[in-house]
């Protein structure tokens, strides 16, 4: 049996949801790994039926969310940290697909919660970029770093804000994720939200005191970005936030006037 046949059979096992003996699964996996270069010998420009498919049985179980198969493989001491051609581990596959229970058992087996794929993304970044809030909550509860950055210097909050995933954004804000982390483009999470007209996420960020004045590498603030792209709802939100900031600043600069005004109001009420 050649490696492609082994790979095909292992896929049938995984997609059928069948639990085979750990010895058989690991024997097949071992044969696959020994000849993995044959499976991935296609160039990136060719049509490759194996492209993007996890290369171990544990990865396949993680991708499909098959908890029983994953437990069987973990019990048989399957390697938790093997990476595929994209640098993804079984845990990354599980959280990227939103399989919370499979992710949980991998974490309980001590899978690396800060594993990095080739693009330097962590499991938390993968889960939030896809909007899987339950997986994100699980990872944060398991002490995943909310400040980890990918190759573009983007955090999980940056991705959640851009994609408009409100629950993920709130979870990260609750976990005290930094609002002002600057990406390679010079953009904050607020700028990304306004760039793609994610009004609800922008509202959450502003409510958490995100800085509306930060400018990206092109010298554009979130307000300018929203205006250029015609995102009226975000533009209105930012203008209201800017006005509120000006009122607050004026109040802070003239505390005596405010005190006198309050005293006058109280005097009028008493009379």
PDB file of C-alpha atoms in Angstrom:
ATOM      1  CA  UNK A   1       0.000   0.000   0.000  1.00  0.00           C
ATOM      2  CA  UNK A   2       1.495   3.345  -0.987  1.00  0.00           C
ATOM      3  CA  UNK A   3       1.291   6.567   0.971  1.00  0.00           C
ATOM      4  CA  UNK A   4      -1.513   8.071  -1.114  1.00  0.00           C
ATOM      5  CA  UNK A   5      -3.635   4.957  -0.542  1.00  0.00           C
ATOM      6  CA  UNK A   6      -2.929   5.110   3.177  1.00  0.00           C
ATOM      7  CA  UNK A   7      -3.874   8.750   3.233  1.00  0.00           C
ATOM      8  CA  UNK A   8      -7.113   8.075   1.363  1.00  0.00           C
ATOM      9  CA  UNK A   9      -8.096   5.251   3.706  1.00  0.00           C
ATOM     10  CA  UNK A  10      -7.312   7.371   6.752  1.00  0.00           C
ATOM     11  CA  UNK A  11      -9.575  10.074   5.383  1.00  0.00           C
ATOM     12  CA  UNK A  12     -12.384   7.554   4.929  1.00  0.00           C
ATOM     13  CA  UNK A  13     -11.922   6.458   8.552  1.00  0.00           C
ATOM     14  CA  UNK A  14     -12.024  10.048   9.774  1.00  0.00           C
ATOM     15  CA  UNK A  15     -14.971  11.188   7.693  1.00  0.00           C
ATOM     16  CA  UNK A  16     -16.935   8.067   8.579  1.00  0.00           C
ATOM     17  CA  UNK A  17     -16.487   8.810  12.262  1.00  0.00           C
ATOM     18  CA  UNK A  18     -15.247   5.277  12.902  1.00  0.00           C
ATOM     19  CA  UNK A  19     -13.020   4.441  15.823  1.00  0.00           C
ATOM     20  CA  UNK A  20     -10.395   1.867  14.878  1.00  0.00           C
ATOM     21  CA  UNK A  21      -7.770   0.400  17.149  1.00  0.00           C
ATOM     22  CA  UNK A  22      -5.076   2.814  18.231  1.00  0.00           C
ATOM     23  CA  UNK A  23      -2.428   0.407  16.920  1.00  0.00           C
ATOM     24  CA  UNK A  24      -3.923   0.440  13.428  1.00  0.00           C
ATOM     25  CA  UNK A  25      -4.367   4.203  13.425  1.00  0.00           C
ATOM     26  CA  UNK A  26      -0.811   4.879  14.532  1.00  0.00           C
ATOM     27  CA  UNK A  27       0.617   2.277  12.148  1.00  0.00           C
ATOM     28  CA  UNK A  28      -1.075   4.039   9.268  1.00  0.00           C
ATOM     29  CA  UNK A  29       0.019   7.420  10.571  1.00  0.00           C
ATOM     30  CA  UNK A  30       3.624   6.265  10.859  1.00  0.00           C
ATOM     31  CA  UNK A  31       3.638   5.032   7.278  1.00  0.00           C
ATOM     32  CA  UNK A  32       2.163   8.315   6.150  1.00  0.00           C
ATOM     33  CA  UNK A  33       4.744  10.419   7.957  1.00  0.00           C
ATOM     34  CA  UNK A  34       7.651   8.343   6.605  1.00  0.00           C
ATOM     35  CA  UNK A  35       6.687   9.264   3.069  1.00  0.00           C
ATOM     36  CA  UNK A  36       5.118  12.656   3.661  1.00  0.00           C
ATOM     37  CA  UNK A  37       7.298  14.293   1.043  1.00  0.00           C
ATOM     38  CA  UNK A  38       5.552  12.213  -1.602  1.00  0.00           C
ATOM     39  CA  UNK A  39       2.180  13.500  -0.498  1.00  0.00           C
ATOM     40  CA  UNK A  40       3.318  17.109  -0.572  1.00  0.00           C
ATOM     41  CA  UNK A  41       5.550  16.942  -3.646  1.00  0.00           C
ATOM     42  CA  UNK A  42       3.173  19.057  -5.763  1.00  0.00           C
ATOM     43  CA  UNK A  43       4.053  22.694  -6.380  1.00  0.00           C
ATOM     44  CA  UNK A  44       1.783  25.351  -4.909  1.00  0.00           C
ATOM     45  CA  UNK A  45       0.504  26.222  -8.387  1.00  0.00           C
ATOM     46  CA  UNK A  46      -0.626  22.691  -9.239  1.00  0.00           C
ATOM     47  CA  UNK A  47      -3.972  21.153  -8.433  1.00  0.00           C
ATOM     48  CA  UNK A  48      -3.223  18.934  -5.472  1.00  0.00           C
ATOM     49  CA  UNK A  49      -5.990  16.758  -3.996  1.00  0.00           C
ATOM     50  CA  UNK A  50      -4.020  16.505  -0.754  1.00  0.00           C
ATOM     51  CA  UNK A  51      -3.383  20.234  -0.398  1.00  0.00           C
ATOM     52  CA  UNK A  52      -4.618  21.668   2.886  1.00  0.00           C
ATOM     53  CA  UNK A  53      -5.465  18.255   4.350  1.00  0.00           C
ATOM     54  CA  UNK A  54      -3.969  17.482   7.782  1.00  0.00           C
ATOM     55  CA  UNK A  55      -1.229  14.903   7.583  1.00  0.00           C
ATOM     56  CA  UNK A  56      -1.859  12.930  10.782  1.00  0.00           C
ATOM     57  CA  UNK A  57      -4.882  11.073  12.064  1.00  0.00           C
ATOM     58  CA  UNK A  58      -4.995  13.290  15.156  1.00  0.00           C
ATOM     59  CA  UNK A  59      -5.083  16.388  12.967  1.00  0.00           C
ATOM     60  CA  UNK A  60      -7.921  14.877  10.946  1.00  0.00           C
ATOM     61  CA  UNK A  61      -9.882  14.078  14.091  1.00  0.00           C
ATOM     62  CA  UNK A  62      -9.277  17.647  15.279  1.00  0.00           C
ATOM     63  CA  UNK A  63     -10.390  19.157  11.981  1.00  0.00           C
ATOM     64  CA  UNK A  64     -13.594  17.107  11.968  1.00  0.00           C
ATOM     65  CA  UNK A  65     -14.319  17.479  15.675  1.00  0.00           C
ATOM     66  CA  UNK A  66     -14.322  13.734  16.325  1.00  0.00           C
ATOM     67  CA  UNK A  67     -13.813  13.567  20.066  1.00  0.00           C
ATOM     68  CA  UNK A  68     -13.725   9.750  20.387  1.00  0.00           C
ATOM     69  CA  UNK A  69     -11.095   9.358  17.670  1.00  0.00           C
ATOM     70  CA  UNK A  70      -9.008  12.125  19.202  1.00  0.00           C
ATOM     71  CA  UNK A  71      -9.212  10.487  22.638  1.00  0.00           C
ATOM     72  CA  UNK A  72      -8.158   7.147  21.157  1.00  0.00           C
ATOM     73  CA  UNK A  73      -5.137   8.693  19.485  1.00  0.00           C
ATOM     74  CA  UNK A  74      -4.139  10.726  22.521  1.00  0.00           C
ATOM     75  CA  UNK A  75      -4.353   7.609  24.681  1.00  0.00           C
ATOM     76  CA  UNK A  76      -2.055   5.892  22.179  1.00  0.00           C
ATOM     77  CA  UNK A  77       0.487   8.709  22.659  1.00  0.00           C
ATOM     78  CA  UNK A  78      -0.024  10.365  19.290  1.00  0.00           C
ATOM     79  CA  UNK A  79       2.246  13.386  18.886  1.00  0.00           C
ATOM     80  CA  UNK A  80       0.275  16.494  19.786  1.00  0.00           C
ATOM     81  CA  UNK A  81       2.714  18.931  18.227  1.00  0.00           C
ATOM     82  CA  UNK A  82       3.277  17.522  14.743  1.00  0.00           C
ATOM     83  CA  UNK A  83       2.794  20.309  12.208  1.00  0.00           C
ATOM     84  CA  UNK A  84       1.512  20.205   8.647  1.00  0.00           C
ATOM     85  CA  UNK A  85       2.877  22.163   5.695  1.00  0.00           C
ATOM     86  CA  UNK A  86       1.241  25.334   7.049  1.00  0.00           C
ATOM     87  CA  UNK A  87       2.698  24.852  10.501  1.00  0.00           C
ATOM     88  CA  UNK A  88      -0.671  23.946  12.005  1.00  0.00           C
ATOM     89  CA  UNK A  89      -0.968  21.546  14.909  1.00  0.00           C
ATOM     90  CA  UNK A  90      -3.985  19.450  15.871  1.00  0.00           C
ATOM     91  CA  UNK A  91      -5.056  22.132  18.360  1.00  0.00           C
ATOM     92  CA  UNK A  92      -4.898  24.830  15.714  1.00  0.00           C
ATOM     93  CA  UNK A  93      -7.060  22.738  13.383  1.00  0.00           C
ATOM     94  CA  UNK A  94      -9.594  22.136  16.174  1.00  0.00           C
ATOM     95  CA  UNK A  95     -10.006  25.774  17.210  1.00  0.00           C
ATOM     96  CA  UNK A  96      -9.949  27.067  13.647  1.00  0.00           C
ATOM     97  CA  UNK A  97     -12.929  24.831  12.867  1.00  0.00           C
ATOM     98  CA  UNK A  98     -14.698  25.715  16.099  1.00  0.00           C
ATOM     99  CA  UNK A  99     -14.616  22.273  17.714  1.00  0.00           C
ATOM    100  CA  UNK A 100     -14.685  23.219  21.374  1.00  0.00           C
ATOM    101  CA  UNK A 101     -14.758  19.753  22.942  1.00  0.00           C
ATOM    102  CA  UNK A 102     -11.966  18.429  20.745  1.00  0.00           C
ATOM    103  CA  UNK A 103      -9.965  21.540  21.622  1.00  0.00           C
ATOM    104  CA  UNK A 104     -10.652  20.909  25.306  1.00  0.00           C
ATOM    105  CA  UNK A 105      -9.287  17.369  25.314  1.00  0.00           C
ATOM    106  CA  UNK A 106      -6.199  18.494  23.394  1.00  0.00           C
ATOM    107  CA  UNK A 107      -5.582  21.201  25.978  1.00  0.00           C
ATOM    108  CA  UNK A 108      -6.140  18.698  28.777  1.00  0.00           C
ATOM    109  CA  UNK A 109      -3.478  16.536  27.134  1.00  0.00           C
ATOM    110  CA  UNK A 110      -1.128  19.548  27.305  1.00  0.00           C
ATOM    111  CA  UNK A 111      -1.155  20.557  23.651  1.00  0.00           C
ATOM    112  CA  UNK A 112       0.874  23.727  23.158  1.00  0.00           C
ATOM    113  CA  UNK A 113      -1.567  26.592  23.627  1.00  0.00           C
ATOM    114  CA  UNK A 114       0.884  29.038  22.047  1.00  0.00           C
ATOM    115  CA  UNK A 115       1.849  26.902  19.037  1.00  0.00           C
ATOM    116  CA  UNK A 116       2.730  29.035  16.023  1.00  0.00           C
ATOM    117  CA  UNK A 117       1.732  28.302  12.445  1.00  0.00           C
ATOM    118  CA  UNK A 118       3.877  29.496   9.546  1.00  0.00           C
ATOM    119  CA  UNK A 119       2.088  32.849   9.596  1.00  0.00           C
ATOM    120  CA  UNK A 120       2.960  33.111  13.303  1.00  0.00           C
ATOM    121  CA  UNK A 121      -0.664  32.879  14.361  1.00  0.00           C
ATOM    122  CA  UNK A 122      -1.540  31.171  17.624  1.00  0.00           C
ATOM    123  CA  UNK A 123      -4.616  29.035  18.338  1.00  0.00           C
ATOM    124  CA  UNK A 124      -6.326  32.078  19.879  1.00  0.00           C
ATOM    125  CA  UNK A 125      -5.739  34.184  16.783  1.00  0.00           C
ATOM    126  CA  UNK A 126      -7.067  31.402  14.539  1.00  0.00           C
ATOM    127  CA  UNK A 127     -10.202  30.971  16.649  1.00  0.00           C
ATOM    128  CA  UNK A 128     -11.064  34.678  16.839  1.00  0.00           C
ATOM    129  CA  UNK A 129     -10.299  35.305  13.179  1.00  0.00           C
ATOM    130  CA  UNK A 130     -12.964  32.675  12.405  1.00  0.00           C
ATOM    131  CA  UNK A 131     -15.397  33.944  15.027  1.00  0.00           C
ATOM    132  CA  UNK A 132     -15.396  30.857  17.241  1.00  0.00           C
ATOM    133  CA  UNK A 133     -16.137  32.554  20.547  1.00  0.00           C
ATOM    134  CA  UNK A 134     -16.504  29.351  22.602  1.00  0.00           C
ATOM    135  CA  UNK A 135     -13.042  28.202  21.537  1.00  0.00           C
ATOM    136  CA  UNK A 136     -11.645  31.662  22.224  1.00  0.00           C
ATOM    137  CA  UNK A 137     -13.179  31.628  25.708  1.00  0.00           C
ATOM    138  CA  UNK A 138     -11.733  28.175  26.354  1.00  0.00           C
ATOM    139  CA  UNK A 139      -8.252  29.243  25.249  1.00  0.00           C
ATOM    140  CA  UNK A 140      -8.302  32.402  27.349  1.00  0.00           C
ATOM    141  CA  UNK A 141      -9.512  30.447  30.367  1.00  0.00           C
ATOM    142  CA  UNK A 142      -6.544  28.134  29.747  1.00  0.00           C
ATOM    143  CA  UNK A 143      -4.179  31.120  29.901  1.00  0.00           C
ATOM    144  CA  UNK A 144      -3.632  31.789  26.202  1.00  0.00           C
ATOM    145  CA  UNK A 145      -1.907  35.109  25.583  1.00  0.00           C
ATOM    146  CA  UNK A 146      -4.282  37.776  24.273  1.00  0.00           C
ATOM    147  CA  UNK A 147      -1.312  39.862  23.168  1.00  0.00           C
ATOM    148  CA  UNK A 148       0.310  37.312  20.833  1.00  0.00           C
ATOM    149  CA  UNK A 149       1.010  38.801  17.406  1.00  0.00           C
ATOM    150  CA  UNK A 150       1.137  37.195  13.968  1.00  0.00           C
ATOM    151  CA  UNK A 151       3.547  37.975  11.119  1.00  0.00           C
ATOM    152  CA  UNK A 152       1.679  41.217  10.443  1.00  0.00           C
ATOM    153  CA  UNK A 153       1.893  42.234  14.101  1.00  0.00           C
ATOM    154  CA  UNK A 154      -1.848  41.671  14.431  1.00  0.00           C
ATOM    155  CA  UNK A 155      -3.449  40.399  17.618  1.00  0.00           C
ATOM    156  CA  UNK A 156      -6.621  38.377  18.122  1.00  0.00           C
ATOM    157  CA  UNK A 157      -8.503  41.612  18.911  1.00  0.00           C
ATOM    158  CA  UNK A 158      -7.381  43.154  15.628  1.00  0.00           C
ATOM    159  CA  UNK A 159      -8.767  40.189  13.671  1.00  0.00           C
ATOM    160  CA  UNK A 160     -12.016  39.983  15.635  1.00  0.00           C
ATOM    161  CA  UNK A 161     -12.641  43.707  15.100  1.00  0.00           C
ATOM    162  CA  UNK A 162     -11.948  43.522  11.368  1.00  0.00           C
ATOM    163  CA  UNK A 163     -14.198  40.517  10.866  1.00  0.00           C
ATOM    164  CA  UNK A 164     -16.992  42.019  12.945  1.00  0.00           C
ATOM    165  CA  UNK A 165     -17.178  39.206  15.467  1.00  0.00           C
ATOM    166  CA  UNK A 166     -18.865  40.932  18.402  1.00  0.00           C
ATOM    167  CA  UNK A 167     -18.694  38.069  20.917  1.00  0.00           C
ATOM    168  CA  UNK A 168     -14.991  37.471  20.269  1.00  0.00           C
ATOM    169  CA  UNK A 169     -14.302  41.194  20.544  1.00  0.00           C
ATOM    170  CA  UNK A 170     -16.112  41.397  23.889  1.00  0.00           C
ATOM    171  CA  UNK A 171     -14.348  38.296  25.225  1.00  0.00           C
ATOM    172  CA  UNK A 172     -10.959  39.804  24.361  1.00  0.00           C
ATOM    173  CA  UNK A 173     -11.864  43.162  25.883  1.00  0.00           C
ATOM    174  CA  UNK A 174     -12.993  41.391  29.047  1.00  0.00           C
ATOM    175  CA  UNK A 175      -9.590  39.675  29.067  1.00  0.00           C
ATOM    176  CA  UNK A 176      -7.940  43.131  28.967  1.00  0.00           C
ATOM    177  CA  UNK A 177      -6.535  42.838  25.460  1.00  0.00           C
ATOM    178  CA  UNK A 178      -4.632  45.964  24.477  1.00  0.00           C
ATOM    179  CA  UNK A 179      -6.684  48.448  22.465  1.00  0.00           C
ATOM    180  CA  UNK A 180      -3.728  50.266  20.993  1.00  0.00           C
ATOM    181  CA  UNK A 181      -1.516  47.539  19.545  1.00  0.00           C
ATOM    182  CA  UNK A 182      -0.252  48.822  16.197  1.00  0.00           C
ATOM    183  CA  UNK A 183      -0.061  46.457  13.211  1.00  0.00           C
ATOM    184  CA  UNK A 184       2.508  46.613  10.416  1.00  0.00           C
ATOM    185  CA  UNK A 185       0.119  48.983   8.630  1.00  0.00           C
ATOM    186  CA  UNK A 186       0.030  51.258  11.658  1.00  0.00           C
ATOM    187  CA  UNK A 187      -3.581  50.355  12.399  1.00  0.00           C
ATOM    188  CA  UNK A 188      -5.296  49.697  15.716  1.00  0.00           C
ATOM    189  CA  UNK A 189      -8.259  47.392  16.260  1.00  0.00           C
ATOM    190  CA  UNK A 190     -10.555  50.436  15.989  1.00  0.00           C
ATOM    191  CA  UNK A 191      -9.103  51.397  12.611  1.00  0.00           C
ATOM    192  CA  UNK A 192      -9.620  47.860  11.305  1.00  0.00           C
ATOM    193  CA  UNK A 193     -13.216  47.854  12.545  1.00  0.00           C
ATOM    194  CA  UNK A 194     -13.972  51.174  10.858  1.00  0.00           C
ATOM    195  CA  UNK A 195     -12.156  50.174   7.684  1.00  0.00           C
ATOM    196  CA  UNK A 196     -14.654  47.332   7.213  1.00  0.00           C
ATOM    197  CA  UNK A 197     -17.668  49.145   8.709  1.00  0.00           C
ATOM    198  CA  UNK A 198     -17.951  46.865  11.731  1.00  0.00           C
ATOM    199  CA  UNK A 199     -20.107  49.305  13.675  1.00  0.00           C
ATOM    200  CA  UNK A 200     -20.892  47.105  16.678  1.00  0.00           C
ATOM    201  CA  UNK A 201     -17.253  46.198  17.199  1.00  0.00           C
ATOM    202  CA  UNK A 202     -16.254  49.844  16.830  1.00  0.00           C
ATOM    203  CA  UNK A 203     -18.849  50.725  19.489  1.00  0.00           C
ATOM    204  CA  UNK A 204     -17.405  48.147  21.877  1.00  0.00           C
ATOM    205  CA  UNK A 205     -13.882  49.464  21.313  1.00  0.00           C
ATOM    206  CA  UNK A 206     -14.938  53.085  21.832  1.00  0.00           C
ATOM    207  CA  UNK A 207     -16.820  52.114  24.997  1.00  0.00           C
ATOM    208  CA  UNK A 208     -13.523  50.663  26.217  1.00  0.00           C
ATOM    209  CA  UNK A 209     -11.797  53.990  25.521  1.00  0.00           C
ATOM    210  CA  UNK A 210     -10.035  53.177  22.254  1.00  0.00           C
ATOM    211  CA  UNK A 211      -8.014  56.132  20.984  1.00  0.00           C
ATOM    212  CA  UNK A 212      -9.729  57.649  17.927  1.00  0.00           C
ATOM    213  CA  UNK A 213      -6.767  59.900  17.138  1.00  0.00           C
ATOM    214  CA  UNK A 214      -4.223  57.200  16.252  1.00  0.00           C
ATOM    215  CA  UNK A 215      -3.049  57.510  12.637  1.00  0.00           C
ATOM    216  CA  UNK A 216      -1.834  54.678  10.422  1.00  0.00           C
ATOM    217  CA  UNK A 217       1.257  54.738   8.202  1.00  0.00           C
ATOM    218  CA  UNK A 218      -0.648  56.776   5.635  1.00  0.00           C
ATOM    219  CA  UNK A 219      -1.484  59.393   8.258  1.00  0.00           C
ATOM    220  CA  UNK A 220      -5.136  58.366   8.447  1.00  0.00           C
ATOM    221  CA  UNK A 221      -7.131  58.064  11.642  1.00  0.00           C
ATOM    222  CA  UNK A 222     -10.114  55.756  12.025  1.00  0.00           C
ATOM    223  CA  UNK A 223     -12.375  58.735  11.304  1.00  0.00           C
ATOM    224  CA  UNK A 224     -10.603  59.522   8.034  1.00  0.00           C
ATOM    225  CA  UNK A 225     -10.678  55.858   6.989  1.00  0.00           C
ATOM    226  CA  UNK A 226     -14.424  55.642   7.657  1.00  0.00           C
ATOM    227  CA  UNK A 227     -15.070  58.869   5.750  1.00  0.00           C
ATOM    228  CA  UNK A 228     -13.002  57.808   2.731  1.00  0.00           C
ATOM    229  CA  UNK A 229     -14.822  54.495   2.492  1.00  0.00           C
ATOM    230  CA  UNK A 230     -18.257  55.988   2.913  1.00  0.00           C
ATOM    231  CA  UNK A 231     -19.023  54.117   6.113  1.00  0.00           C
ATOM    232  CA  UNK A 232     -21.606  56.552   7.446  1.00  0.00           C
ATOM    233  CA  UNK A 233     -22.574  54.594  10.559  1.00  0.00           C
ATOM    234  CA  UNK A 234     -18.968  54.309  11.720  1.00  0.00           C
ATOM    235  CA  UNK A 235     -18.326  57.942  10.807  1.00  0.00           C
ATOM    236  CA  UNK A 236     -21.303  59.104  12.897  1.00  0.00           C
ATOM    237  CA  UNK A 237     -20.142  56.937  15.790  1.00  0.00           C
ATOM    238  CA  UNK A 238     -16.638  58.387  15.683  1.00  0.00           C
ATOM    239  CA  UNK A 239     -17.873  61.983  15.432  1.00  0.00           C
ATOM    240  CA  UNK A 240     -20.093  61.453  18.464  1.00  0.00           C
ATOM    241  CA  UNK A 241     -17.152  59.966  20.362  1.00  0.00           C
ATOM    242  CA  UNK A 242     -14.949  62.892  19.353  1.00  0.00           C
ATOM    243  CA  UNK A 243     -17.589  65.377  20.524  1.00  0.00           C
ATOM    244  CA  UNK A 244     -17.914  63.584  23.857  1.00  0.00           C
ATOM    245  CA  UNK A 245     -14.142  63.712  24.266  1.00  0.00           C
ATOM    246  CA  UNK A 246     -14.103  67.468  23.596  1.00  0.00           C
ATOM    247  CA  UNK A 247     -16.834  68.054  26.189  1.00  0.00           C
ATOM    248  CA  UNK A 248     -14.941  65.944  28.716  1.00  0.00           C
ATOM    249  CA  UNK A 249     -11.685  67.758  27.932  1.00  0.00           C
ATOM    250  CA  UNK A 250     -13.367  71.138  28.382  1.00  0.00           C
ATOM    251  CA  UNK A 251     -14.825  69.979  31.676  1.00  0.00           C
ATOM    252  CA  UNK A 252     -11.419  68.791  32.888  1.00  0.00           C
ATOM    253  CA  UNK A 253      -9.787  72.088  31.850  1.00  0.00           C
ATOM    254  CA  UNK A 254     -12.354  74.250  33.672  1.00  0.00           C
ATOM    255  CA  UNK A 255     -13.238  72.483  36.924  1.00  0.00           C
ATOM    256  CA  UNK A 256     -14.033  75.789  38.731  1.00  0.00           C
ATOM    257  CA  UNK A 257     -16.608  76.826  36.122  1.00  0.00           C
ATOM    258  CA  UNK A 258     -18.285  73.453  36.362  1.00  0.00           C
ATOM    259  CA  UNK A 259     -18.385  73.662  40.153  1.00  0.00           C
ATOM    260  CA  UNK A 260     -19.855  77.176  40.011  1.00  0.00           C
ATOM    261  CA  UNK A 261     -22.437  76.043  37.470  1.00  0.00           C
ATOM    262  CA  UNK A 262     -23.452  73.119  39.630  1.00  0.00           C
ATOM    263  CA  UNK A 263     -23.689  75.325  42.721  1.00  0.00           C
ATOM    264  CA  UNK A 264     -25.889  77.812  40.851  1.00  0.00           C
ATOM    265  CA  UNK A 265     -28.177  75.025  39.670  1.00  0.00           C
ATOM    266  CA  UNK A 266     -28.480  73.660  43.202  1.00  0.00           C
ATOM    267  CA  UNK A 267     -29.215  77.132  44.572  1.00  0.00           C
ATOM    268  CA  UNK A 268     -31.980  77.598  42.044  1.00  0.00           C
ATOM    269  CA  UNK A 269     -33.503  74.283  42.947  1.00  0.00           C
ATOM    270  CA  UNK A 270     -33.461  75.094  46.682  1.00  0.00           C
ATOM    271  CA  UNK A 271     -35.127  78.447  46.209  1.00  0.00           C
TER     272      UNK A 271
END
